[in-house]
mmCIF file of C-alpha atoms in Angstrom:
data_model
loop_
_atom_site.group_PDB
_atom_site.id
_atom_site.type_symbol
_atom_site.label_atom_id
_atom_site.label_comp_id
_atom_site.label_asym_id
_atom_site.label_seq_id
_atom_site.Cartn_x
_atom_site.Cartn_y
_atom_site.Cartn_z
ATOM 1 C CA MET A 1 0.000 0.000 0.000
ATOM 2 C CA TRP A 2 2.782 2.392 0.970
ATOM 3 C CA LYS A 3 4.644 1.551 -2.256
ATOM 4 C CA TRP A 4 1.610 2.496 -4.336
ATOM 5 C CA ALA A 5 1.176 5.721 -2.358
ATOM 6 C CA LYS A 6 4.806 6.659 -3.068
ATOM 7 C CA ARG A 7 4.333 5.917 -6.769
ATOM 8 C CA PHE A 8 1.197 8.046 -6.863
ATOM 9 C CA ALA A 9 2.939 10.945 -5.082
ATOM 10 C CA SER A 10 5.857 10.650 -7.515
ATOM 11 C CA PHE A 11 3.414 10.763 -10.430
ATOM 12 C CA VAL A 12 1.730 13.913 -9.101
ATOM 13 C CA ASN A 13 5.077 15.585 -8.296
ATOM 14 C CA LYS A 14 6.535 14.837 -11.723
ATOM 15 C CA ASP A 15 8.342 17.793 -13.310
ATOM 16 C CA VAL A 16 6.896 19.550 -16.357
ATOM 17 C CA ALA A 17 8.411 18.929 -19.771
ATOM 18 C CA ASP A 18 8.184 22.554 -20.897
ATOM 19 C CA PRO A 19 11.099 24.604 -19.451
ATOM 20 C CA ASN A 20 8.929 27.734 -19.674
ATOM 21 C CA GLU A 21 6.385 26.374 -17.203
ATOM 22 C CA SER A 22 6.700 26.238 -13.427
ATOM 23 C CA LYS A 23 6.822 22.834 -11.759
ATOM 24 C CA LYS A 24 5.347 24.358 -8.606
ATOM 25 C CA ASN A 25 2.243 25.590 -10.460
ATOM 26 C CA ALA A 26 1.790 22.197 -12.082
ATOM 27 C CA VAL A 27 2.181 20.234 -8.840
ATOM 28 C CA MET A 28 -0.171 22.536 -6.895
ATOM 29 C CA THR A 29 -2.767 22.258 -9.650
ATOM 30 C CA ARG A 30 -2.468 18.471 -9.778
ATOM 31 C CA TRP A 31 -2.939 18.044 -6.045
ATOM 32 C CA ILE A 32 -6.004 20.299 -6.063
ATOM 33 C CA CYS A 33 -7.386 18.319 -8.997
ATOM 34 C CA VAL A 34 -6.826 15.081 -7.059
ATOM 35 C CA VAL A 35 -8.593 16.483 -3.984
ATOM 36 C CA MET A 36 -11.462 17.902 -6.019
ATOM 37 C CA LEU A 37 -11.889 14.676 -7.961
ATOM 38 C CA ALA A 38 -12.390 12.904 -4.641
ATOM 39 C CA TYR A 39 -14.697 15.708 -3.489
ATOM 40 C CA ALA A 40 -16.772 15.639 -6.698
ATOM 41 C CA THR A 41 -17.054 11.863 -6.429
ATOM 42 C CA GLY A 42 -18.328 12.306 -2.871
ATOM 43 C CA GLN A 43 -20.856 14.883 -4.067
ATOM 44 C CA LEU A 44 -22.050 12.572 -6.818
ATOM 45 C CA ILE A 45 -22.562 9.717 -4.329
ATOM 46 C CA PHE A 46 -24.356 12.089 -1.933
ATOM 47 C CA MET A 47 -26.774 13.379 -4.583
ATOM 48 C CA LEU A 48 -27.583 9.934 -5.909
ATOM 49 C CA ALA A 49 -28.049 8.575 -2.400
ATOM 50 C CA GLU A 50 -30.333 11.462 -1.424
ATOM 51 C CA GLY A 51 -32.353 11.323 -4.655
ATOM 52 C CA TYR A 52 -31.114 14.582 -6.191
ATOM 53 C CA TYR A 53 -30.806 12.886 -9.574
ATOM 54 C CA LEU A 54 -31.292 15.981 -11.717
ATOM 55 C CA TYR A 55 -28.412 17.889 -10.131
ATOM 56 C CA ALA A 56 -26.110 14.855 -10.019
ATOM 57 C CA VAL A 57 -25.038 15.907 -13.496
ATOM 58 C CA PHE A 58 -22.995 18.744 -11.971
ATOM 59 C CA PRO A 59 -20.578 16.639 -9.874
ATOM 60 C CA ALA A 60 -20.371 14.174 -12.790
ATOM 61 C CA GLY A 61 -19.340 17.072 -15.032
ATOM 62 C CA MET A 62 -16.867 18.251 -12.373
ATOM 63 C CA ILE A 63 -15.192 14.850 -12.366
ATOM 64 C CA CYS A 64 -14.679 15.067 -16.127
ATOM 65 C CA ALA A 65 -13.469 18.689 -15.948
ATOM 66 C CA TYR A 66 -10.964 18.092 -13.139
ATOM 67 C CA ALA A 67 -9.668 14.991 -14.913
ATOM 68 C CA ALA A 68 -9.158 17.132 -18.038
ATOM 69 C CA ALA A 69 -7.358 19.816 -15.992
ATOM 70 C CA LEU A 70 -5.115 17.159 -14.461
ATOM 71 C CA TYR A 71 -4.263 15.868 -17.916
ATOM 72 C CA LEU A 72 -3.412 19.377 -19.131
ATOM 73 C CA THR A 73 -0.712 19.763 -16.455
ATOM 74 C CA TYR A 74 1.157 16.874 -18.091
ATOM 75 C CA SER A 75 0.843 18.260 -21.620
ATOM 76 C CA SER A 76 2.446 21.695 -21.139
ATOM 77 C CA HIS A 77 -0.847 23.522 -20.586
ATOM 78 C CA THR A 78 -0.556 24.226 -16.874
ATOM 79 C CA ILE A 79 -1.849 27.804 -17.126
ATOM 80 C CA ILE A 80 -5.071 26.634 -18.799
ATOM 81 C CA ALA A 81 -5.510 23.994 -16.101
ATOM 82 C CA TYR A 82 -4.800 26.630 -13.427
ATOM 83 C CA TYR A 83 -7.666 28.852 -14.542
ATOM 84 C CA MET A 84 -9.941 25.863 -15.145
ATOM 85 C CA VAL A 85 -9.499 24.841 -11.500
ATOM 86 C CA ILE A 86 -10.277 28.351 -10.239
ATOM 87 C CA LEU A 87 -13.411 28.629 -12.390
ATOM 88 C CA LEU A 88 -14.583 25.141 -11.413
ATOM 89 C CA ILE A 89 -14.233 25.858 -7.699
ATOM 90 C CA LEU A 90 -15.940 29.247 -8.038
ATOM 91 C CA GLY A 91 -18.750 27.744 -10.078
ATOM 92 C CA TRP A 92 -19.355 24.949 -7.579
ATOM 93 C CA CYS A 93 -19.249 27.349 -4.594
ATOM 94 C CA PHE A 94 -21.957 29.469 -6.190
ATOM 95 C CA LEU A 95 -24.035 26.459 -7.283
ATOM 96 C CA SER A 96 -23.679 24.614 -3.962
ATOM 97 C CA THR A 97 -24.724 27.721 -2.022
ATOM 98 C CA ASP A 98 -27.726 28.105 -4.320
ATOM 99 C CA LEU A 99 -28.683 24.434 -3.922
ATOM 100 C CA TYR A 100 -28.068 23.919 -0.203
ATOM 101 C CA GLY A 101 -27.634 27.352 1.340
ATOM 102 C CA TRP A 102 -24.803 29.204 3.047
ATOM 103 C CA ASN A 103 -24.580 26.887 6.058
ATOM 104 C CA VAL A 104 -23.030 23.950 4.163
ATOM 105 C CA GLY A 105 -19.710 25.842 4.024
ATOM 106 C CA ALA A 106 -18.995 25.778 0.307
ATOM 107 C CA GLN A 107 -17.499 29.240 0.770
ATOM 108 C CA TYR A 108 -14.529 27.624 2.562
ATOM 109 C CA ALA A 109 -13.137 26.913 -0.890
ATOM 110 C CA TYR A 110 -12.563 30.653 -1.433
ATOM 111 C CA CYS A 111 -9.637 30.295 0.988
ATOM 112 C CA THR A 112 -8.184 27.588 -1.253
ATOM 113 C CA ILE A 113 -8.460 29.838 -4.308
ATOM 114 C CA LEU A 114 -6.884 32.771 -2.481
ATOM 115 C CA VAL A 115 -3.855 30.768 -1.326
ATOM 116 C CA TYR A 116 -3.651 29.121 -4.755
ATOM 117 C CA ILE A 117 -3.522 32.534 -6.465
ATOM 118 C CA PHE A 118 -0.867 34.002 -4.205
ATOM 119 C CA ASN A 119 1.389 30.940 -4.470
ATOM 120 C CA GLY A 120 1.264 30.911 -8.258
ATOM 121 C CA THR A 121 4.463 31.985 -9.997
ATOM 122 C CA HIS A 122 3.197 33.109 -13.395
ATOM 123 C CA MET A 123 1.533 36.385 -12.296
ATOM 124 C CA THR A 124 2.771 39.710 -10.994
ATOM 125 C CA VAL A 125 1.868 40.859 -7.490
ATOM 126 C CA ARG A 126 -0.462 43.484 -8.998
ATOM 127 C CA ARG A 127 -2.303 40.807 -10.967
ATOM 128 C CA LYS A 128 -2.600 38.618 -7.865
ATOM 129 C CA LEU A 129 -4.073 41.510 -5.870
ATOM 130 C CA LEU A 130 -6.522 42.204 -8.692
ATOM 131 C CA ASP A 131 -7.603 38.545 -8.791
ATOM 132 C CA ALA A 132 -7.956 38.553 -5.005
ATOM 133 C CA GLY A 133 -10.221 41.604 -5.291
ATOM 134 C CA ILE A 134 -12.347 39.846 -7.905
ATOM 135 C CA LEU A 135 -12.531 36.785 -5.654
ATOM 136 C CA LEU A 136 -13.696 38.970 -2.763
ATOM 137 C CA ALA A 137 -16.409 40.492 -4.949
ATOM 138 C CA VAL A 138 -17.592 37.046 -6.099
ATOM 139 C CA GLY A 139 -17.653 35.846 -2.505
ATOM 140 C CA PHE A 140 -19.684 38.859 -1.444
ATOM 141 C CA LEU A 141 -22.103 38.274 -4.336
ATOM 142 C CA THR A 142 -22.489 34.634 -3.287
ATOM 143 C CA PHE A 143 -23.293 35.753 0.236
ATOM 144 C CA ILE A 144 -25.909 38.242 -1.010
ATOM 145 C CA VAL A 145 -27.571 35.541 -3.119
ATOM 146 C CA ALA A 146 -27.562 33.119 -0.184
ATOM 147 C CA MET A 147 -29.115 35.693 2.143
ATOM 148 C CA THR A 148 -31.813 36.903 -0.240
ATOM 149 C CA GLN A 149 -33.250 33.624 -1.520
ATOM 150 C CA LYS A 150 -34.029 30.225 -0.156
ATOM 151 C CA PRO A 151 -31.918 27.211 -1.160
ATOM 152 C CA VAL A 152 -33.349 24.809 -3.726
ATOM 153 C CA TYR A 153 -33.139 21.914 -1.273
ATOM 154 C CA LEU A 154 -33.964 22.326 2.391
ATOM 155 C CA MET A 155 -31.698 19.682 3.864
ATOM 156 C CA SER A 156 -31.936 17.974 7.221
ATOM 157 C CA ARG A 157 -29.424 18.614 9.963
ATOM 158 C CA SER A 158 -27.525 15.394 9.194
ATOM 159 C CA GLN A 159 -27.354 16.217 5.463
ATOM 160 C CA THR A 160 -26.052 19.700 6.246
ATOM 161 C CA VAL A 161 -23.357 18.245 8.533
ATOM 162 C CA ILE A 162 -22.264 15.815 5.799
ATOM 163 C CA GLN A 163 -21.973 18.625 3.264
ATOM 164 C CA GLU A 164 -20.145 20.904 5.680
ATOM 165 C CA PHE A 165 -17.746 18.099 6.588
ATOM 166 C CA MET A 166 -16.975 17.386 2.925
ATOM 167 C CA ASN A 167 -16.381 21.075 2.192
ATOM 168 C CA MET A 168 -14.186 21.543 5.249
ATOM 169 C CA VAL A 169 -12.042 18.458 4.578
ATOM 170 C CA SER A 170 -11.540 19.264 0.888
ATOM 171 C CA THR A 171 -10.570 22.852 1.709
ATOM 172 C CA LEU A 172 -8.144 21.976 4.515
ATOM 173 C CA THR A 173 -6.572 19.182 2.463
ATOM 174 C CA SER A 174 -6.093 21.506 -0.516
ATOM 175 C CA LEU A 175 -4.557 24.209 1.695
ATOM 176 C CA ALA A 176 -2.210 21.675 3.292
ATOM 177 C CA LEU A 177 -1.066 20.345 -0.082
ATOM 178 C CA ILE A 178 -0.526 23.848 -1.506
ATOM 179 C CA THR A 179 1.496 24.794 1.576
ATOM 180 C CA VAL A 180 3.604 21.616 1.391
ATOM 181 C CA THR A 181 4.250 22.160 -2.319
ATOM 182 C CA PHE A 182 5.201 25.793 -1.809
ATOM 183 C CA SER A 183 7.354 25.041 1.250
ATOM 184 C CA LYS A 184 9.172 22.169 -0.455
ATOM 185 C CA ASP A 185 9.874 24.315 -3.504
ATOM 186 C CA THR A 186 11.211 27.131 -1.318
ATOM 187 C CA LEU A 187 13.279 24.778 0.844
ATOM 188 C CA ASP A 188 14.728 23.066 -2.233
ATOM 189 C CA THR A 189 15.731 26.454 -3.645
ATOM 190 C CA GLU A 190 17.258 27.552 -0.349
ATOM 191 C CA ARG A 191 19.086 24.233 0.018
ATOM 192 C CA LYS A 192 20.532 24.533 -3.486
ATOM 193 C CA LEU A 193 21.634 28.096 -2.739
ATOM 194 C CA MET A 194 23.242 27.034 0.546
ATOM 195 C CA ASP A 195 25.028 24.120 -1.172
ATOM 196 C CA TYR A 196 26.215 26.480 -3.903
ATOM 197 C CA ASN A 197 27.463 29.021 -1.362
ATOM 198 C CA ARG A 198 29.264 26.289 0.587
ATOM 199 C CA GLU A 199 30.858 25.048 -2.621
ATOM 200 C CA MET A 200 31.950 28.575 -3.528
ATOM 201 C CA ALA A 201 33.368 29.106 -0.032
ATOM 202 C CA HIS A 202 35.162 25.759 -0.259
ATOM 203 C CA GLN A 203 36.648 26.616 -3.654
ATOM 204 C CA ALA A 204 37.714 30.047 -2.408
ATOM 205 C CA GLU A 205 39.715 28.413 0.398
ATOM 206 C CA THR A 206 41.000 25.298 -1.373
ATOM 207 C CA ASP A 207 43.973 24.846 -3.673
ATOM 208 C CA ALA A 208 42.604 23.516 -6.957
ATOM 209 C CA LEU A 209 45.467 21.106 -7.719
ATOM 210 C CA THR A 210 46.198 19.554 -4.323
ATOM 211 C CA GLY A 211 42.857 19.936 -2.546
ATOM 212 C CA LEU A 212 44.651 21.348 0.490
ATOM 213 C CA MET A 213 43.865 24.646 2.171
ATOM 214 C CA ASN A 214 45.157 27.630 0.245
ATOM 215 C CA ARG A 215 47.130 30.466 1.801
ATOM 216 C CA ARG A 216 44.050 32.490 2.711
ATOM 217 C CA ALA A 217 42.408 29.570 4.515
ATOM 218 C CA GLY A 218 45.687 28.729 6.256
ATOM 219 C CA GLU A 219 45.984 32.224 7.686
ATOM 220 C CA ARG A 220 42.408 32.056 8.966
ATOM 221 C CA TYR A 221 42.963 28.602 10.476
ATOM 222 C CA PHE A 222 46.148 29.764 12.247
ATOM 223 C CA GLN A 223 44.306 32.674 13.854
ATOM 224 C CA GLU A 224 41.400 30.453 14.933
ATOM 225 C CA MET A 225 43.753 27.915 16.531
ATOM 226 C CA LYS A 226 45.818 30.635 18.223
ATOM 227 C CA ASP A 227 42.667 32.152 19.742
ATOM 228 C CA ARG A 228 41.567 28.716 20.961
ATOM 229 C CA SER A 229 45.001 27.949 22.401
ATOM 230 C CA TYR A 230 44.693 30.997 24.659
ATOM 231 C CA ARG A 231 41.415 29.664 26.056
ATOM 232 C CA GLU A 232 42.196 25.944 26.164
ATOM 233 C CA GLY A 233 45.957 25.981 26.737
ATOM 234 C CA PHE A 234 47.242 23.659 23.981
ATOM 235 C CA PHE A 235 50.435 23.955 21.934
ATOM 236 C CA ILE A 236 50.623 25.074 18.308
ATOM 237 C CA ASN A 237 53.532 24.281 15.992
ATOM 238 C CA VAL A 238 54.115 25.762 12.564
ATOM 239 C CA VAL A 239 56.174 23.837 10.025
ATOM 240 C CA MET A 240 57.319 25.263 6.714
ATOM 241 C CA GLY A 241 58.209 22.576 4.155
ATOM 242 C CA ASP A 242 59.722 22.819 0.684
ATOM 243 C CA ILE A 243 60.232 20.118 -1.976
ATOM 244 C CA ASP A 244 63.928 19.829 -2.737
ATOM 245 C CA PHE A 245 65.014 20.598 -6.320
ATOM 246 C CA PHE A 246 61.407 20.810 -7.512
ATOM 247 C CA LYS A 247 62.332 23.127 -10.375
ATOM 248 C CA LYS A 248 64.619 20.391 -11.692
ATOM 249 C CA VAL A 249 61.656 17.970 -11.717
ATOM 250 C CA ASN A 250 59.605 20.381 -13.834
ATOM 251 C CA ASP A 251 62.501 21.186 -16.172
ATOM 252 C CA THR A 252 63.496 17.536 -16.657
ATOM 253 C CA TYR A 253 60.177 15.688 -16.710
ATOM 254 C CA GLY A 254 57.664 18.447 -17.482
ATOM 255 C CA HIS A 255 54.997 20.243 -15.513
ATOM 256 C CA ASP A 256 52.598 17.293 -15.675
ATOM 257 C CA ALA A 257 55.141 15.249 -13.732
ATOM 258 C CA GLY A 258 55.537 18.140 -11.314
ATOM 259 C CA ASP A 259 51.768 18.237 -10.791
ATOM 260 C CA GLU A 260 51.753 14.481 -10.152
ATOM 261 C CA VAL A 261 54.420 14.929 -7.475
ATOM 262 C CA LEU A 262 52.362 17.662 -5.799
ATOM 263 C CA GLU A 263 49.194 15.559 -5.838
ATOM 264 C CA VAL A 264 50.881 12.444 -4.406
ATOM 265 C CA LEU A 265 52.646 14.379 -1.653
ATOM 266 C CA SER A 266 49.451 16.243 -0.787
ATOM 267 C CA GLY A 267 47.710 12.921 -0.197
ATOM 268 C CA ILE A 268 50.490 11.946 2.197
ATOM 269 C CA PHE A 269 50.204 15.328 3.947
ATOM 270 C CA ARG A 270 46.464 14.846 4.492
ATOM 271 C CA GLU A 271 46.968 11.396 5.998
ATOM 272 C CA THR A 272 49.720 12.689 8.273
ATOM 273 C CA VAL A 273 47.900 15.688 9.741
ATOM 274 C CA ASP A 274 44.424 14.127 9.840
ATOM 275 C CA GLY A 275 42.919 15.100 13.191
ATOM 276 C CA LYS A 276 46.144 16.787 14.293
ATOM 277 C CA GLY A 277 45.985 20.058 12.401
ATOM 278 C CA ALA A 278 46.027 21.206 8.792
ATOM 279 C CA ALA A 279 48.224 21.146 5.702
ATOM 280 C CA VAL A 280 48.325 24.257 3.519
ATOM 281 C CA ARG A 281 49.734 24.829 0.068
ATOM 282 C CA TRP A 282 51.552 28.050 0.761
ATOM 283 C CA GLY A 283 52.737 28.627 -2.787
ATOM 284 C CA GLY A 284 54.421 26.641 -5.570
ATOM 285 C CA GLU A 285 56.301 23.744 -3.951
ATOM 286 C CA GLU A 286 56.140 25.284 -0.483
ATOM 287 C CA PHE A 287 53.756 23.882 2.156
ATOM 288 C CA LEU A 288 52.747 24.964 5.630
ATOM 289 C CA PHE A 289 51.729 22.568 8.405
ATOM 290 C CA LEU A 290 49.763 23.823 11.391
ATOM 291 C CA LEU A 291 49.925 21.238 14.159
ATOM 292 C CA THR A 292 47.882 21.462 17.350
ATOM 293 C CA GLY A 293 47.773 19.605 20.642
ATOM 294 C CA MET A 294 51.441 18.559 20.698
ATOM 295 C CA ASN A 295 54.656 20.131 21.947
ATOM 296 C CA GLY A 296 57.691 20.895 19.817
ATOM 297 C CA ASP A 297 59.373 17.509 20.351
ATOM 298 C CA GLU A 298 56.231 15.607 19.410
ATOM 299 C CA ALA A 299 55.785 17.796 16.328
ATOM 300 C CA PHE A 300 59.415 17.175 15.370
ATOM 301 C CA MET A 301 58.967 13.392 15.547
ATOM 302 C CA MET A 302 55.806 13.604 13.475
ATOM 303 C CA ILE A 303 57.426 15.685 10.734
ATOM 304 C CA GLU A 304 60.569 13.529 10.800
ATOM 305 C CA LYS A 305 58.375 10.490 10.199
ATOM 306 C CA LEU A 306 56.708 12.377 7.330
ATOM 307 C CA ARG A 307 60.115 13.270 5.875
ATOM 308 C CA ARG A 308 61.221 9.610 5.885
ATOM 309 C CA ARG A 309 57.959 8.503 4.284
ATOM 310 C CA ILE A 310 58.364 11.044 1.471
ATOM 311 C CA GLU A 311 61.967 9.957 0.946
ATOM 312 C CA GLY A 312 60.832 6.349 0.503
ATOM 313 C CA THR A 313 57.846 7.100 -1.748
ATOM 314 C CA VAL A 314 58.005 6.150 -5.432
ATOM 315 C CA ILE A 315 56.015 8.523 -7.655
ATOM 316 C CA PRO A 316 55.193 7.057 -11.101
ATOM 317 C CA THR A 317 55.003 9.691 -13.854
ATOM 318 C CA GLY A 318 54.542 8.166 -17.280
ATOM 319 C CA GLU A 319 57.553 5.949 -17.969
ATOM 320 C CA GLU A 320 59.586 7.389 -15.091
ATOM 321 C CA GLU A 321 59.567 6.740 -11.355
ATOM 322 C CA LEU A 322 60.540 9.749 -9.306
ATOM 323 C CA HIS A 323 61.927 10.086 -5.809
ATOM 324 C CA VAL A 324 61.793 13.440 -4.079
ATOM 325 C CA THR A 325 62.751 14.748 -0.661
ATOM 326 C CA MET A 326 61.625 17.673 1.456
ATOM 327 C CA THR A 327 63.222 20.046 3.925
ATOM 328 C CA PHE A 328 61.279 21.395 6.902
ATOM 329 C CA GLY A 329 61.630 24.229 9.377
ATOM 330 C CA LEU A 330 59.666 23.894 12.635
ATOM 331 C CA GLU A 331 58.727 26.660 15.065
ATOM 332 C CA GLU A 332 56.715 26.242 18.240
ATOM 333 C CA VAL A 333 54.291 29.179 18.527
ATOM 334 C CA GLY A 334 54.888 31.453 21.498
ATOM 335 C CA ARG A 335 52.065 33.199 23.264
ATOM 336 C CA ASP A 336 53.022 36.680 22.079
ATOM 337 C CA GLN A 337 54.150 35.765 18.562
ATOM 338 C CA THR A 338 52.204 36.966 15.555
ATOM 339 C CA MET A 339 51.781 34.796 12.486
ATOM 340 C CA GLU A 340 54.380 36.876 10.662
ATOM 341 C CA ASP A 341 56.887 36.244 13.477
ATOM 342 C CA VAL A 342 56.235 32.502 13.457
ATOM 343 C CA LEU A 343 56.438 32.182 9.677
ATOM 344 C CA GLU A 344 59.634 34.155 9.552
ATOM 345 C CA ALA A 345 61.213 31.897 12.194
ATOM 346 C CA ALA A 346 60.005 28.681 10.461
ATOM 347 C CA ASP A 347 61.185 29.974 7.094
ATOM 348 C CA ARG A 348 64.602 30.828 8.531
ATOM 349 C CA LYS A 349 64.970 27.273 9.858
ATOM 350 C CA LEU A 350 63.819 25.871 6.517
ATOM 351 C CA TYR A 351 66.584 27.684 4.647
ATOM 352 C CA MET A 352 69.027 26.655 7.349
ATOM 353 C CA GLY A 353 68.155 23.056 6.465
ATOM 354 C CA LYS A 354 68.584 23.826 2.759
ATOM 355 C CA ALA A 355 72.036 25.222 3.457
ATOM 356 C CA ARG A 356 72.963 22.091 5.446
ATOM 357 C CA GLY A 357 72.218 19.756 2.542
ATOM 358 C CA ARG A 358 68.368 19.483 2.420
ATOM 359 C CA ASN A 359 66.153 16.469 3.281
ATOM 360 C CA GLN A 360 65.986 17.214 6.997
ATOM 361 C CA VAL A 361 63.877 18.785 9.725
ATOM 362 C CA VAL A 362 65.298 21.796 11.547
ATOM 363 C CA MET A 363 63.781 22.697 14.887
#
């Protein structure tokens, strides 16, 4: 049963084929048609059961008309179906009031039309206000007619309750479905916008080649961690790393090989710092590591292990297998040091390691 319900909901919520038509309009119209088909069927059964055979032709005609309107929403004629639904509801409200009187509550459906109009996407606000004014005038006219002449059928109390119940349920169901359709459409749009904004923010702070943080994101991360370290009392270490003789790799094997080296090493960096800080592509072949929750000695051992892993890594590039090394400069962040101070100290140690023969960690 639930499977069939899901299939039916999927059928009603199906997108429109015409890109110039609104899916929201089509789905709202379909759900109202579904509700009103059930309502018209109920009216037909009521009239036949109560012996109102002559007027049973009206709900029978409504069934055909709503079925036609439903069909039109699947054949790129949603606007025609939209106005058909409005006219059908208005016509039945007027006729039902004339047949049974004001007390059966057919006028509840004016609320459905009003919400339906204002949630439509194909009209300007001015046009919606104009249609709402026309709806108000029609409702007032219906009231005048109901108050100035007797209904065709004087129904019993139980018959009146049945009619009022049917009108109330159909109206509330239609309003609920319109609201759900409108809310889902709005939420989907907002969710897409939020996902897009997150993606843009991610791209703005991510290096395209390596997938690591870029310089801007690294600076922000450093400041966030430094602020937290004041409150929580943990250590921060900054490590500046540089690939040894990287220019020679590009000149000898080409920039594609150089890119392959950067991508492979970046994967190793991510594995190494996972949960312990962040790796940042600082520029070119230079990388920055921001390590938290460990003192200088622990950071040194971690980076030394990273250095040995890089030294032993084989990087396939076409027909060649490359081996590269890296040199690192490590600085434990002091409480009063700015980022510029720390970077300058780490950079100085890095170039000290370069001068000593490369492929080492200087603390």
